[in-house]
Short mmCIF file of C-alpha atoms in Angstrom, two decimals:
data_model
loop_
_atom_site.label_atom_id
_atom_site.label_comp_id
_atom_site.label_asym_id
_atom_site.label_seq_id
_atom_site.Cartn_x
_atom_site.Cartn_y
_atom_site.Cartn_z
CA MET A 1 8.57 149.25 63.58
CA THR A 2 9.48 152.88 62.94
CA GLU A 3 12.96 153.31 61.47
CA GLY A 4 15.51 154.42 64.00
CA ARG A 5 13.30 153.70 67.02
CA SER A 6 14.66 151.15 69.49
CA ARG A 7 12.45 148.68 71.25
CA ARG A 8 13.26 147.27 74.63
CA PRO A 9 13.69 143.49 74.31
CA GLY A 10 11.01 141.48 76.04
CA PRO A 11 11.63 139.43 79.16
CA ARG A 12 13.64 136.26 78.76
CA ILE A 13 12.83 132.80 79.96
CA GLU A 14 15.45 133.20 82.72
CA GLU A 15 13.44 136.12 84.16
CA VAL A 16 10.25 134.09 84.15
CA ALA A 17 12.07 131.28 85.98
CA ARG A 18 13.47 133.72 88.57
CA VAL A 19 10.09 135.35 89.28
CA ALA A 20 8.32 131.98 89.41
CA GLY A 21 11.01 130.45 91.61
CA VAL A 22 11.48 127.46 89.33
CA SER A 23 14.09 126.22 86.85
CA LYS A 24 14.28 127.38 83.24
CA SER A 25 13.46 123.84 82.06
CA THR A 26 10.28 123.88 84.16
CA VAL A 27 9.22 127.15 82.54
CA SER A 28 9.88 125.64 79.11
CA ARG A 29 7.78 122.57 79.93
CA VAL A 30 4.88 124.73 81.13
CA ILE A 31 5.07 126.97 78.04
CA ASN A 32 5.06 123.96 75.74
CA GLY A 33 2.15 122.28 77.55
CA GLU A 34 4.20 119.30 78.66
CA LYS A 35 3.44 116.91 81.51
CA TYR A 36 5.41 116.16 84.67
CA VAL A 37 5.08 119.65 86.16
CA SER A 38 3.48 120.10 89.57
CA GLU A 39 0.32 122.21 89.71
CA ARG A 40 2.01 124.59 92.12
CA SER A 41 4.91 125.19 89.72
CA ARG A 42 2.57 125.50 86.76
CA GLN A 43 0.54 128.22 88.49
CA ALA A 44 3.72 130.05 89.53
CA VAL A 45 4.91 130.09 85.93
CA HIS A 46 1.49 131.35 84.74
CA ARG A 47 1.63 134.18 87.24
CA ALA A 48 5.18 135.12 86.25
CA ILE A 49 4.27 135.14 82.54
CA ALA A 50 1.29 137.38 83.24
CA LEU A 51 3.35 139.68 85.45
CA LEU A 52 6.22 140.05 83.00
CA GLY A 53 4.19 140.00 79.79
CA TYR A 54 6.43 137.26 78.47
CA SER A 55 6.06 136.40 74.73
CA PRO A 56 2.29 136.98 74.89
CA ASN A 57 1.26 135.49 71.56
CA HIS A 58 3.20 132.25 71.87
CA ALA A 59 2.55 131.93 75.59
CA ALA A 60 -1.19 132.52 75.23
CA ARG A 61 -1.52 129.78 72.65
CA THR A 62 0.56 127.21 74.47
CA LEU A 63 -0.95 127.90 77.89
CA ALA A 64 -4.36 127.39 76.35
CA GLY A 65 -3.21 123.97 75.19
CA SER A 66 -3.36 124.89 71.52
CA LYS A 67 -0.73 123.67 69.07
CA ALA A 68 0.01 124.61 65.50
CA ASN A 69 1.04 121.05 64.55
CA ALA A 70 3.70 122.61 62.37
CA ILE A 71 7.43 123.31 62.50
CA ALA A 72 9.52 125.77 60.48
CA LEU A 73 12.69 125.06 58.52
CA VAL A 74 14.54 128.38 58.32
CA ILE A 75 17.36 128.51 55.74
CA SER A 76 19.42 131.69 55.93
CA GLU A 77 20.21 131.84 52.21
CA GLN A 78 18.70 133.28 49.05
CA GLY A 79 16.14 131.02 47.41
CA SER A 80 18.19 130.73 44.21
CA ARG A 81 21.13 129.29 46.14
CA VAL A 82 18.95 126.95 48.17
CA LEU A 83 17.41 125.47 45.05
CA ALA A 84 20.79 125.02 43.32
CA ASP A 85 22.75 123.40 46.16
CA PRO A 86 22.28 119.61 46.73
CA PHE A 87 23.07 120.13 50.43
CA PHE A 88 19.74 121.84 51.09
CA ALA A 89 17.84 119.24 49.07
CA GLY A 90 19.39 116.56 51.31
CA ILE A 91 18.41 118.43 54.47
CA LEU A 92 14.85 118.81 53.22
CA ARG A 93 14.61 115.10 52.35
CA GLY A 94 15.77 114.20 55.85
CA VAL A 95 13.31 116.55 57.55
CA HIS A 96 10.45 115.29 55.39
CA ALA A 97 11.35 111.66 56.06
CA GLU A 98 11.38 112.17 59.83
CA LEU A 99 8.02 113.95 59.73
CA ALA A 100 6.38 111.18 57.68
CA GLY A 101 3.26 109.86 59.38
CA ARG A 102 3.40 112.37 62.25
CA HIS A 103 0.70 114.79 61.01
CA VAL A 104 3.06 117.72 61.43
CA GLN A 105 3.22 120.35 58.69
CA LEU A 106 6.49 121.87 57.50
CA LEU A 107 6.86 125.60 56.84
CA LEU A 108 9.89 126.47 54.70
CA MET A 109 11.36 129.95 55.21
CA MET A 110 14.25 131.14 53.04
CA ASN A 111 16.06 134.49 53.25
CA GLN A 112 12.76 136.31 53.65
CA PRO A 113 12.34 140.09 53.67
CA LEU A 114 11.42 140.11 57.36
CA ASP A 115 13.91 141.82 59.64
CA GLY A 116 15.20 140.07 62.75
CA GLU A 117 12.49 141.21 65.14
CA ASP A 118 9.67 140.53 62.68
CA GLN A 119 11.07 137.06 62.00
CA VAL A 120 11.15 136.23 65.70
CA ALA A 121 7.65 137.66 66.16
CA TYR A 122 6.33 135.48 63.35
CA LEU A 123 7.97 132.29 64.58
CA THR A 124 6.84 132.86 68.17
CA GLY A 125 3.38 134.10 67.17
CA GLY A 126 1.69 130.71 67.22
CA HIS A 127 2.31 129.73 63.60
CA VAL A 128 4.70 126.88 64.50
CA ASP A 129 5.53 124.75 67.54
CA GLY A 130 9.29 124.78 66.93
CA ALA A 131 11.98 125.68 64.40
CA LEU A 132 14.96 124.17 62.61
CA VAL A 133 17.58 126.75 61.58
CA VAL A 134 20.17 125.98 58.88
CA SER A 135 23.11 127.79 57.23
CA LEU A 136 23.78 130.41 59.88
CA HIS A 137 26.17 133.23 59.04
CA GLY A 138 28.26 135.18 61.52
CA GLU A 139 26.88 135.52 65.01
CA ASP A 140 23.27 135.25 63.88
CA PRO A 141 21.27 135.51 67.13
CA LEU A 142 18.14 133.76 65.80
CA PRO A 143 18.59 130.34 67.51
CA ARG A 144 19.55 131.92 70.83
CA THR A 145 16.72 134.45 70.66
CA LEU A 146 14.11 131.81 69.85
CA HIS A 147 15.46 129.58 72.61
CA GLU A 148 15.19 132.41 75.12
CA THR A 149 11.54 132.99 74.21
CA GLY A 150 10.81 129.36 75.03
CA LEU A 151 10.21 128.24 71.44
CA PRO A 152 11.98 124.90 70.89
CA VAL A 153 14.69 125.32 68.25
CA VAL A 154 17.49 123.14 66.83
CA SER A 155 20.33 124.45 64.66
CA GLY A 156 21.91 122.56 61.80
CA GLY A 157 25.57 123.31 62.40
CA ARG A 158 27.38 124.89 65.33
CA PRO A 159 26.08 128.42 65.95
CA LEU A 160 28.95 130.94 66.19
CA ALA A 161 26.80 133.08 68.48
CA GLY A 162 26.70 130.33 71.10
CA GLY A 163 23.76 130.35 73.48
CA GLY A 164 21.74 127.51 74.90
CA ALA A 165 20.00 126.28 71.75
CA PRO A 166 20.83 122.66 70.83
CA PHE A 167 22.50 121.85 67.53
CA VAL A 168 23.31 118.90 65.27
CA ASP A 169 26.41 118.95 63.09
CA SER A 170 28.71 116.73 61.07
CA ASP A 171 32.26 116.13 62.28
CA ASN A 172 33.74 118.72 59.95
CA PHE A 173 37.09 119.02 61.73
CA ASN A 174 37.97 115.33 61.70
CA GLY A 175 36.56 114.89 58.22
CA SER A 176 38.92 117.48 56.76
CA LEU A 177 41.79 116.27 58.94
CA GLY A 178 41.34 112.77 57.49
CA ALA A 179 41.28 114.18 53.96
CA VAL A 180 44.62 115.94 54.46
CA ARG A 181 46.20 112.88 56.05
CA PHE A 182 45.07 110.88 53.03
CA LEU A 183 46.65 113.36 50.60
CA ILE A 184 49.91 113.30 52.56
CA SER A 185 49.87 109.49 52.48
CA LEU A 186 49.82 109.76 48.67
CA GLY A 187 53.06 111.71 48.80
CA ARG A 188 51.55 115.13 48.11
CA GLU A 189 53.79 117.90 49.40
CA LYS A 190 52.15 121.19 48.44
CA ILE A 191 48.54 120.99 49.58
CA ALA A 192 46.28 124.02 49.18
CA THR A 193 42.69 124.53 50.28
CA ILE A 194 39.63 126.30 49.01
CA ALA A 195 38.00 127.10 52.32
CA GLY A 196 34.39 127.98 53.10
CA PRO A 197 33.15 131.39 54.22
CA ARG A 198 34.85 133.04 57.17
CA ASP A 199 31.49 133.77 58.79
CA MET A 200 30.28 130.15 59.02
CA ALA A 201 31.31 127.56 61.59
CA VAL A 202 31.36 124.83 58.94
CA GLY A 203 33.99 126.78 56.97
CA MET A 204 36.07 127.46 60.05
CA ASP A 205 35.96 123.86 61.29
CA ARG A 206 36.98 122.38 57.94
CA LEU A 207 39.78 124.92 57.61
CA SER A 208 41.01 124.03 61.11
CA GLY A 209 41.14 120.33 60.19
CA TRP A 210 43.21 121.14 57.07
CA ARG A 211 45.63 123.25 59.10
CA CYS A 212 45.97 120.59 61.78
CA GLY A 213 46.74 117.88 59.21
CA LEU A 214 49.51 119.94 57.62
CA ALA A 215 50.91 121.07 60.96
CA GLU A 216 51.32 117.43 62.03
CA HIS A 217 53.95 117.11 59.29
CA GLY A 218 55.47 120.57 59.59
CA MET A 219 54.02 121.64 56.24
CA PRO A 220 53.10 125.28 55.47
CA VAL A 221 49.49 126.41 55.88
CA ASP A 222 49.56 129.55 53.72
CA LEU A 223 47.84 128.31 50.55
CA VAL A 224 44.29 129.27 51.56
CA VAL A 225 41.60 131.04 49.54
CA HIS A 226 38.11 131.51 51.00
CA SER A 227 35.03 130.93 48.87
CA ASP A 228 31.27 130.88 49.31
CA PHE A 229 29.94 127.42 48.45
CA THR A 230 29.18 128.03 44.76
CA PRO A 231 30.84 126.53 41.64
CA ASP A 232 31.89 129.94 40.28
CA SER A 233 33.52 130.96 43.55
CA GLY A 234 35.38 127.63 43.58
CA ALA A 235 36.69 128.35 40.09
CA LEU A 236 37.84 131.84 41.05
CA ALA A 237 39.54 130.48 44.17
CA MET A 238 41.35 127.82 42.12
CA GLU A 239 42.63 130.46 39.70
CA GLU A 240 43.96 132.48 42.63
CA LEU A 241 45.74 129.43 44.09
CA LEU A 242 47.39 128.65 40.75
CA ARG A 243 48.62 132.22 40.45
CA ARG A 244 50.21 131.93 43.88
CA ALA A 245 51.48 128.35 43.57
CA PRO A 246 51.41 126.91 40.02
CA ASP A 247 53.36 123.90 41.30
CA LEU A 248 50.80 122.84 43.94
CA ASP A 249 50.07 119.13 43.79
CA ALA A 250 46.88 118.79 45.84
CA VAL A 251 43.88 120.83 46.91
CA PHE A 252 41.32 120.13 49.59
CA VAL A 253 38.05 121.85 48.74
CA ALA A 254 35.61 122.48 51.59
CA ALA A 255 32.52 121.52 49.54
CA ASP A 256 31.85 119.43 46.43
CA ILE A 257 29.95 122.30 44.84
CA MET A 258 33.14 124.42 44.89
CA ALA A 259 35.29 121.47 43.82
CA VAL A 260 33.31 121.27 40.55
CA GLY A 261 34.50 124.77 39.69
CA ALA A 262 38.06 123.96 40.78
CA LEU A 263 38.18 120.86 38.55
CA ARG A 264 37.00 122.93 35.61
CA VAL A 265 39.84 125.43 36.01
CA LEU A 266 42.53 122.78 36.50
CA GLN A 267 41.47 120.94 33.36
CA ALA A 268 41.33 124.16 31.33
CA ARG A 269 44.90 124.94 32.43
CA GLY A 270 46.16 121.53 31.29
CA TYR A 271 46.68 119.93 34.72
CA ARG A 272 46.14 116.17 34.81
CA ILE A 273 43.92 114.99 37.65
CA PRO A 274 45.06 113.28 39.80
CA ASP A 275 48.55 112.87 38.27
CA ASP A 276 49.52 116.52 38.56
CA VAL A 277 46.99 117.71 41.14
CA ALA A 278 44.90 115.57 43.46
CA VAL A 279 41.52 117.02 44.48
CA VAL A 280 39.40 116.10 47.50
CA GLY A 281 36.00 117.63 48.21
CA PHE A 282 33.55 117.48 51.09
CA ASP A 283 29.88 116.33 51.28
CA ASP A 284 29.69 113.34 48.88
CA SER A 285 26.81 115.02 47.09
CA VAL A 286 25.52 113.86 43.71
CA LEU A 287 28.01 116.32 42.20
CA ALA A 288 30.91 114.19 43.43
CA SER A 289 29.94 110.99 41.62
CA THR A 290 29.04 112.78 38.38
CA ALA A 291 32.14 115.01 38.20
CA THR A 292 34.91 114.40 35.66
CA PRO A 293 36.88 112.65 37.01
CA PRO A 294 34.63 111.38 39.82
CA LEU A 295 35.51 113.29 42.95
CA THR A 296 37.21 111.83 46.01
CA THR A 297 35.38 113.44 48.89
CA VAL A 298 34.54 113.39 52.58
CA ARG A 299 31.08 111.95 53.06
CA GLN A 300 28.64 113.51 55.45
CA ASP A 301 25.15 112.04 55.53
CA VAL A 302 23.18 115.22 54.87
CA GLU A 303 19.84 113.46 54.88
CA GLN A 304 20.67 111.94 58.27
CA LEU A 305 21.61 115.41 59.47
CA GLY A 306 18.12 116.64 58.55
CA ARG A 307 16.50 113.61 60.15
CA THR A 308 18.49 113.96 63.38
CA MET A 309 17.71 117.66 63.71
CA THR A 310 14.03 116.91 63.27
CA TRP A 311 14.11 114.00 65.73
CA ARG A 312 15.77 116.23 68.33
CA LEU A 313 13.13 118.94 67.89
CA LEU A 314 10.19 116.52 67.97
CA ALA A 315 11.61 114.79 71.05
CA GLU A 316 11.68 118.11 72.90
CA LEU A 317 8.18 118.95 71.72
CA GLY A 318 7.10 115.53 72.98
CA GLY A 319 8.38 116.25 76.49
CA GLU A 320 11.44 113.97 76.49
CA GLU A 321 14.00 114.93 79.11
CA LYS A 322 17.80 114.71 79.32
CA LEU A 323 18.18 115.17 75.58
CA PRO A 324 21.69 115.79 74.25
CA GLN A 325 22.56 119.46 73.87
CA SER A 326 24.69 118.84 70.80
CA MET A 327 25.09 115.89 68.44
CA LEU A 328 28.03 115.28 66.12
CA LEU A 329 27.51 112.90 63.19
CA PRO A 330 30.46 110.92 61.76
CA THR A 331 32.14 111.52 58.39
CA SER A 332 34.18 109.19 56.18
CA LEU A 333 36.43 109.41 53.12
CA VAL A 334 35.07 108.15 49.78
CA ARG A 335 37.87 107.55 47.30
CA ARG A 336 37.21 108.05 43.58
CA GLY A 337 39.22 109.14 40.57
CA SER A 338 40.37 112.63 41.57
CA ALA A 339 42.87 111.49 44.23
#
């Protein structure tokens, strides 16, 4: 695409439904070659697609009954971060486990050089039958855009951009709320947090749970430093919190990978854990059990998250109806030596 030139967005699935005189779900079923559509409705959708020129590559393949027998896992992060973070390894294990024995190939896409339009064109160009999208930042329109083209898509985590695409998430709010209530039950009175990024729903939801837990007891909610889900950023955030409140006695960290950096700083400064400062993380990754001391953390079943996302996508591809639009998986507190 020539730099600076704008391209009119193609027709959306809603327009196809309006021209065909059918529901959006009927259009989606026709596009994906599913059963339980009357011949009259199927022909009306074909005519509307031809008239509007709707997603020609993807539509042509699906209307011809051809399938790629492949799905994409799109991770909106740099490859170096994906390979270093146990969260993504857990997601990949879950996706792979759910695909086992199904003769469906998996295409892994990490922060590729494609721009937004090229990425959509590739995913809807017949290479895959559906997509899983993980680690969305800001109001990334990818899930909504793919959904509007008729390509089945499931997000891992609540998309800030909204839209009609289904998503699967862990109960981040109640998980962090439970962590704060636990710290308060231990008698901790000055509880800080190392929060996740401001542009990710997971960071916002865990921060909201922390704030709610403190507000229940009339405790201040000003000891917040945002970080970016890396050990070094967790260490920098911990240093900032200690500058602001050297007498803090607990910290809730929004991810185990950041808590590792926080523990390192506290120990270097001579704080005893948990005697002086209690630390609670989130994820229950392998980092939690191998930390020194072992990390008390909120467990989310990341592998189950990957499996559930994949099940939801395959169910839609298989023509199942009345599927849940969103699914929230439970979390639980795992107590170890840091609190």
